[in-house]
Tab-separated table of C-alpha atoms in Angstrom:
chain	number	residue	atom	x	y	z
A	1	MET	CA	61.780	100.226	85.821
A	2	PHE	CA	65.449	99.911	86.773
A	3	THR	CA	66.223	97.627	89.691
A	4	PHE	CA	69.434	98.220	91.616
A	5	SER	CA	71.597	95.219	92.381
A	6	PRO	CA	75.073	94.808	93.880
A	7	GLN	CA	76.382	94.260	90.363
A	8	SER	CA	74.856	97.504	89.052
A	9	VAL	CA	76.272	99.715	91.785
A	10	LYS	CA	79.973	100.338	91.362
A	11	GLU	CA	82.078	101.768	94.146
A	12	MET	CA	83.769	104.940	92.966
A	13	LEU	CA	87.412	104.552	93.894
A	14	PRO	CA	90.601	106.425	93.017
A	15	LYS	CA	92.884	104.848	90.431
A	16	ASP	CA	96.207	105.974	91.913
A	17	CYS	CA	97.752	107.666	94.931
A	18	GLY	CA	97.502	111.124	93.384
A	19	SER	CA	93.722	110.977	93.472
A	20	ALA	CA	93.595	108.896	96.668
A	21	THR	CA	95.479	111.487	98.733
A	22	ALA	CA	94.130	114.612	97.000
A	23	CYS	CA	91.884	115.502	99.928
A	24	THR	CA	93.730	114.040	102.895
A	25	GLN	CA	97.325	114.852	101.862
A	26	ARG	CA	98.316	112.021	104.175
A	27	SER	CA	100.437	108.937	103.683
A	28	GLY	CA	98.724	105.633	104.412
A	29	ILE	CA	96.861	102.623	103.056
A	30	TYR	CA	94.203	103.350	100.426
A	31	LYS	CA	91.896	101.265	98.259
A	32	ILE	CA	92.202	101.868	94.510
A	33	GLN	CA	90.736	100.377	91.351
A	34	ILE	CA	91.954	100.195	87.744
A	35	ASP	CA	89.051	99.292	85.476
A	36	LYS	CA	91.196	98.013	82.618
A	37	TYR	CA	93.027	95.724	85.032
A	38	SER	CA	90.103	94.342	87.016
A	39	PHE	CA	86.846	95.392	88.615
A	40	GLU	CA	88.293	94.108	91.880
A	41	PRO	CA	89.814	96.905	93.993
A	42	PHE	CA	93.044	96.423	95.916
A	43	TYR	CA	94.942	98.153	98.687
A	44	VAL	CA	98.127	100.153	98.192
A	45	GLU	CA	100.360	102.281	100.370
A	46	CYS	CA	100.648	105.918	99.349
A	47	ASP	CA	103.530	108.236	100.241
A	48	ALA	CA	102.235	111.817	100.350
A	49	GLU	CA	105.436	113.352	101.709
A	50	THR	CA	108.487	112.368	99.644
A	51	GLU	CA	109.324	114.768	96.792
A	52	GLY	CA	105.850	116.236	96.545
A	53	GLY	CA	103.926	113.051	97.284
A	54	ASP	CA	101.487	111.023	95.155
A	55	TRP	CA	103.850	108.013	95.270
A	56	LEU	CA	102.444	104.468	95.191
A	57	LEU	CA	104.673	101.795	96.717
A	58	ILE	CA	105.339	98.751	94.541
A	59	GLN	CA	108.088	97.045	96.587
A	60	ARG	CA	109.702	97.322	100.019
A	61	ARG	CA	112.466	95.473	101.887
A	62	HIS	CA	113.450	96.328	105.439
A	63	ASP	CA	113.848	93.338	107.753
A	64	GLY	CA	113.955	90.060	105.838
A	65	SER	CA	110.605	88.893	107.218
A	66	VAL	CA	109.275	87.992	103.745
A	67	ASP	CA	110.949	85.498	101.409
A	68	PHE	CA	111.467	87.062	97.949
A	69	PHE	CA	112.938	83.919	96.359
A	70	ARG	CA	109.608	82.960	94.802
A	71	ASN	CA	108.154	81.487	91.652
A	72	TRP	CA	106.609	83.062	88.553
A	73	GLU	CA	102.991	82.814	89.703
A	74	GLU	CA	103.784	84.468	93.023
A	75	TYR	CA	105.585	87.342	91.304
A	76	GLU	CA	102.674	87.754	88.894
A	77	ASN	CA	100.114	88.014	91.690
A	78	GLY	CA	102.228	89.727	94.338
A	79	PHE	CA	103.021	88.729	97.921
A	80	GLY	CA	103.699	90.069	101.393
A	81	ASP	CA	101.801	92.730	103.342
A	82	VAL	CA	101.318	96.159	101.806
A	83	ASP	CA	102.300	97.836	105.091
A	84	GLY	CA	105.419	95.671	105.486
A	85	GLU	CA	107.732	93.807	103.136
A	86	PHE	CA	105.988	93.099	99.841
A	87	PHE	CA	106.000	93.052	96.049
A	88	ILE	CA	102.850	94.423	94.403
A	89	GLY	CA	102.753	91.859	91.598
A	90	LEU	CA	103.590	92.064	87.898
A	91	LYS	CA	99.958	92.029	86.784
A	92	LYS	CA	99.121	95.087	88.864
A	93	LEU	CA	102.413	96.770	87.967
A	94	TYR	CA	101.637	96.379	84.268
A	95	ALA	CA	98.211	97.961	84.769
A	96	LEU	CA	99.577	100.797	86.889
A	97	THR	CA	102.296	101.691	84.374
A	98	ASN	CA	100.147	101.384	81.249
A	99	TYR	CA	96.590	102.471	82.147
A	100	ASN	CA	97.212	105.445	84.452
A	101	GLY	CA	99.212	107.693	82.136
A	102	PRO	CA	103.018	108.032	81.980
A	103	GLN	CA	104.704	106.991	85.228
A	104	GLU	CA	107.982	107.834	86.913
A	105	LEU	CA	109.931	105.593	89.273
A	106	LEU	CA	111.690	106.483	92.521
A	107	ILE	CA	113.878	103.990	94.382
A	108	ILE	CA	115.069	104.838	97.883
A	109	MET	CA	117.751	102.629	99.407
A	110	GLU	CA	119.878	102.413	102.538
A	111	ASP	CA	123.098	100.521	103.150
A	112	ALA	CA	124.030	98.584	106.291
A	113	ASN	CA	124.954	101.860	108.033
A	114	SER	CA	121.557	103.428	107.199
A	115	THR	CA	123.162	105.818	104.723
A	116	ALA	CA	120.469	106.668	102.192
A	117	ALA	CA	120.629	107.203	98.434
A	118	TYR	CA	118.088	107.346	95.644
A	119	ALA	CA	117.582	106.644	91.963
A	120	LYS	CA	114.821	108.343	89.980
A	121	TYR	CA	113.659	107.708	86.398
A	122	ASP	CA	111.232	110.089	84.708
A	123	THR	CA	109.598	107.276	82.720
A	124	PHE	CA	108.872	103.695	83.765
A	125	ALA	CA	106.676	100.963	82.288
A	126	ILE	CA	106.683	97.189	81.943
A	127	GLY	CA	105.146	94.918	79.307
A	128	ASN	CA	102.258	92.495	79.710
A	129	ASP	CA	102.230	88.763	80.390
A	130	THR	CA	102.816	87.772	76.752
A	131	GLU	CA	105.899	90.014	76.790
A	132	MET	CA	107.059	88.351	80.023
A	133	TYR	CA	106.644	91.697	81.814
A	134	LYS	CA	109.756	93.102	80.138
A	135	LEU	CA	111.239	96.374	81.367
A	136	LYS	CA	109.796	98.349	78.480
A	137	LYS	CA	110.413	102.007	79.311
A	138	LEU	CA	112.990	103.674	81.527
A	139	GLY	CA	113.550	107.396	81.195
A	140	LYS	CA	116.114	109.968	82.270
A	141	PHE	CA	118.024	109.138	85.451
A	142	THR	CA	118.720	111.454	88.373
A	143	GLY	CA	119.937	110.544	91.835
A	144	SER	CA	122.728	109.894	94.312
A	145	ALA	CA	122.829	106.091	93.992
A	146	GLY	CA	124.032	105.936	90.397
A	147	ASP	CA	122.175	104.221	87.568
A	148	SER	CA	122.136	100.439	87.962
A	149	LEU	CA	118.860	99.799	86.148
A	150	LYS	CA	119.350	101.203	82.650
A	151	GLY	CA	121.387	98.152	81.631
A	152	HIS	CA	118.304	96.006	82.268
A	153	LEU	CA	116.086	97.961	79.858
A	154	GLY	CA	114.357	95.664	77.377
A	155	MET	CA	114.872	92.562	79.500
A	156	LYS	CA	112.093	90.124	80.394
A	157	PHE	CA	111.368	89.236	84.007
A	158	THR	CA	113.005	86.058	85.301
A	159	THR	CA	112.153	83.920	88.326
A	160	LYS	CA	113.703	80.701	89.626
A	161	ASP	CA	111.190	78.650	87.616
A	162	ARG	CA	110.934	80.858	84.498
A	163	ASP	CA	114.258	81.585	82.773
A	164	ASN	CA	113.909	84.612	80.481
A	165	ASP	CA	117.398	86.072	80.884
A	166	THR	CA	120.183	86.132	78.291
A	167	HIS	CA	122.740	84.008	80.130
A	168	ALA	CA	123.719	81.024	78.006
A	169	THR	CA	124.097	78.421	80.735
A	170	LEU	CA	122.255	79.394	83.923
A	171	ASN	CA	119.062	80.886	85.286
A	172	CYS	CA	120.141	84.173	86.879
A	173	ALA	CA	117.223	84.212	89.334
A	174	ALA	CA	118.005	80.722	90.604
A	175	HIS	CA	121.738	81.435	90.813
A	176	PHE	CA	121.443	84.830	92.506
A	177	THR	CA	118.447	83.954	94.743
A	178	GLY	CA	116.084	86.612	93.459
A	179	ALA	CA	113.789	87.632	90.616
A	180	TRP	CA	114.412	90.586	88.312
A	181	TRP	CA	114.798	91.866	84.765
A	182	TYR	CA	118.099	90.011	84.489
A	183	THR	CA	120.483	90.262	81.574
A	184	ALA	CA	123.375	87.838	82.007
A	185	CYS	CA	123.122	88.547	84.967
A	186	HIS	CA	122.705	91.890	86.824
A	187	SER	CA	123.809	95.321	87.926
A	188	SER	CA	120.818	95.521	90.273
A	189	ASN	CA	118.947	92.818	92.165
A	190	LEU	CA	116.493	94.449	94.576
A	191	ASN	CA	114.578	91.206	95.085
A	192	GLY	CA	117.684	89.313	96.185
A	193	LYS	CA	118.167	87.549	99.517
A	194	TYR	CA	117.989	89.864	102.513
A	195	GLY	CA	121.274	90.252	104.386
A	196	ASP	CA	123.293	88.019	102.042
A	197	ASN	CA	126.648	89.621	101.208
A	198	THR	CA	127.701	86.810	98.885
A	199	TYR	CA	128.604	88.243	95.481
A	200	GLY	CA	125.417	89.171	93.617
A	201	LYS	CA	123.012	87.236	95.850
A	202	GLY	CA	121.865	89.976	98.191
A	203	ILE	CA	119.835	93.132	97.639
A	204	ASN	CA	122.243	94.835	95.271
A	205	TRP	CA	122.561	98.142	93.444
A	206	LYS	CA	125.990	97.918	91.838
A	207	SER	CA	126.664	101.648	91.544
A	208	TYR	CA	125.823	102.045	95.248
A	209	ARG	CA	127.769	99.583	97.421
A	210	GLY	CA	128.498	97.035	94.695
A	211	HIS	CA	127.692	93.320	94.507
A	212	ASN	CA	129.112	92.288	97.895
A	213	ALA	CA	127.046	94.479	100.216
A	214	SER	CA	123.359	93.694	100.603
A	215	LEU	CA	121.242	96.792	101.157
A	216	LYS	CA	119.322	97.055	104.422
A	217	TYR	CA	116.336	98.945	103.048
A	218	THR	CA	114.708	99.565	99.674
A	219	LYS	CA	111.476	101.206	98.632
A	220	MET	CA	110.288	101.340	95.012
A	221	MET	CA	107.520	103.824	94.202
A	222	ILE	CA	105.721	105.128	91.119
A	223	ARG	CA	103.509	108.107	90.351
A	224	ARG	CA	102.083	109.896	87.329
A	225	ARG	CA	104.982	111.684	85.641
A	226	ARG	CA	105.500	115.312	86.564
A	227	THR	CA	108.620	115.901	84.481
A	228	SER	CA	109.072	115.902	80.716
A	229	SER	CA	111.081	113.105	79.122
């Protein structure tokens, strides 16, 4: 005779925002679960309105309330509040971009005058922890912000306490007060210091407002790819 226990009953949860919002068609906070990542579910924000919906937020900056100048462990596990400023975490981002089918990336940004632009890539994936979460796949670009991420393709993630960039003499994360897939050093730095217009140290997207104008707002989102690469 089979005896039910809490361990034998598994909550059936969606694995991404496409399935989470399939019935409601509403943006909001949803609980999801990726079996190959962990049996522990976690909360995400889903955008059901932008460009057909199904988007899952992985990063947001809008008021400087959360410090993004953090260490490797914090970037691995994620930080902030999912309904405010936050970074989802490299562990979850690896699972989301490798276990849920091909993903595309949409980045929405606003400058100090609230003028919006976007960058979209029809493929996006990062490596695992042994690969230092390298920016592994980045597909075709479209958008009004210009492409300031392609130059980082193949680069490992760097934080102030884990130098994986290609600069010969400095840690790009420590120098530019952020954490990113730095080369030597960057054409984008979306985890830079909020409101800092010092060269390269703010929230930068070089092809949209350059290195001396920190962006006021950014939102990074992924969903299962709808376009061919």
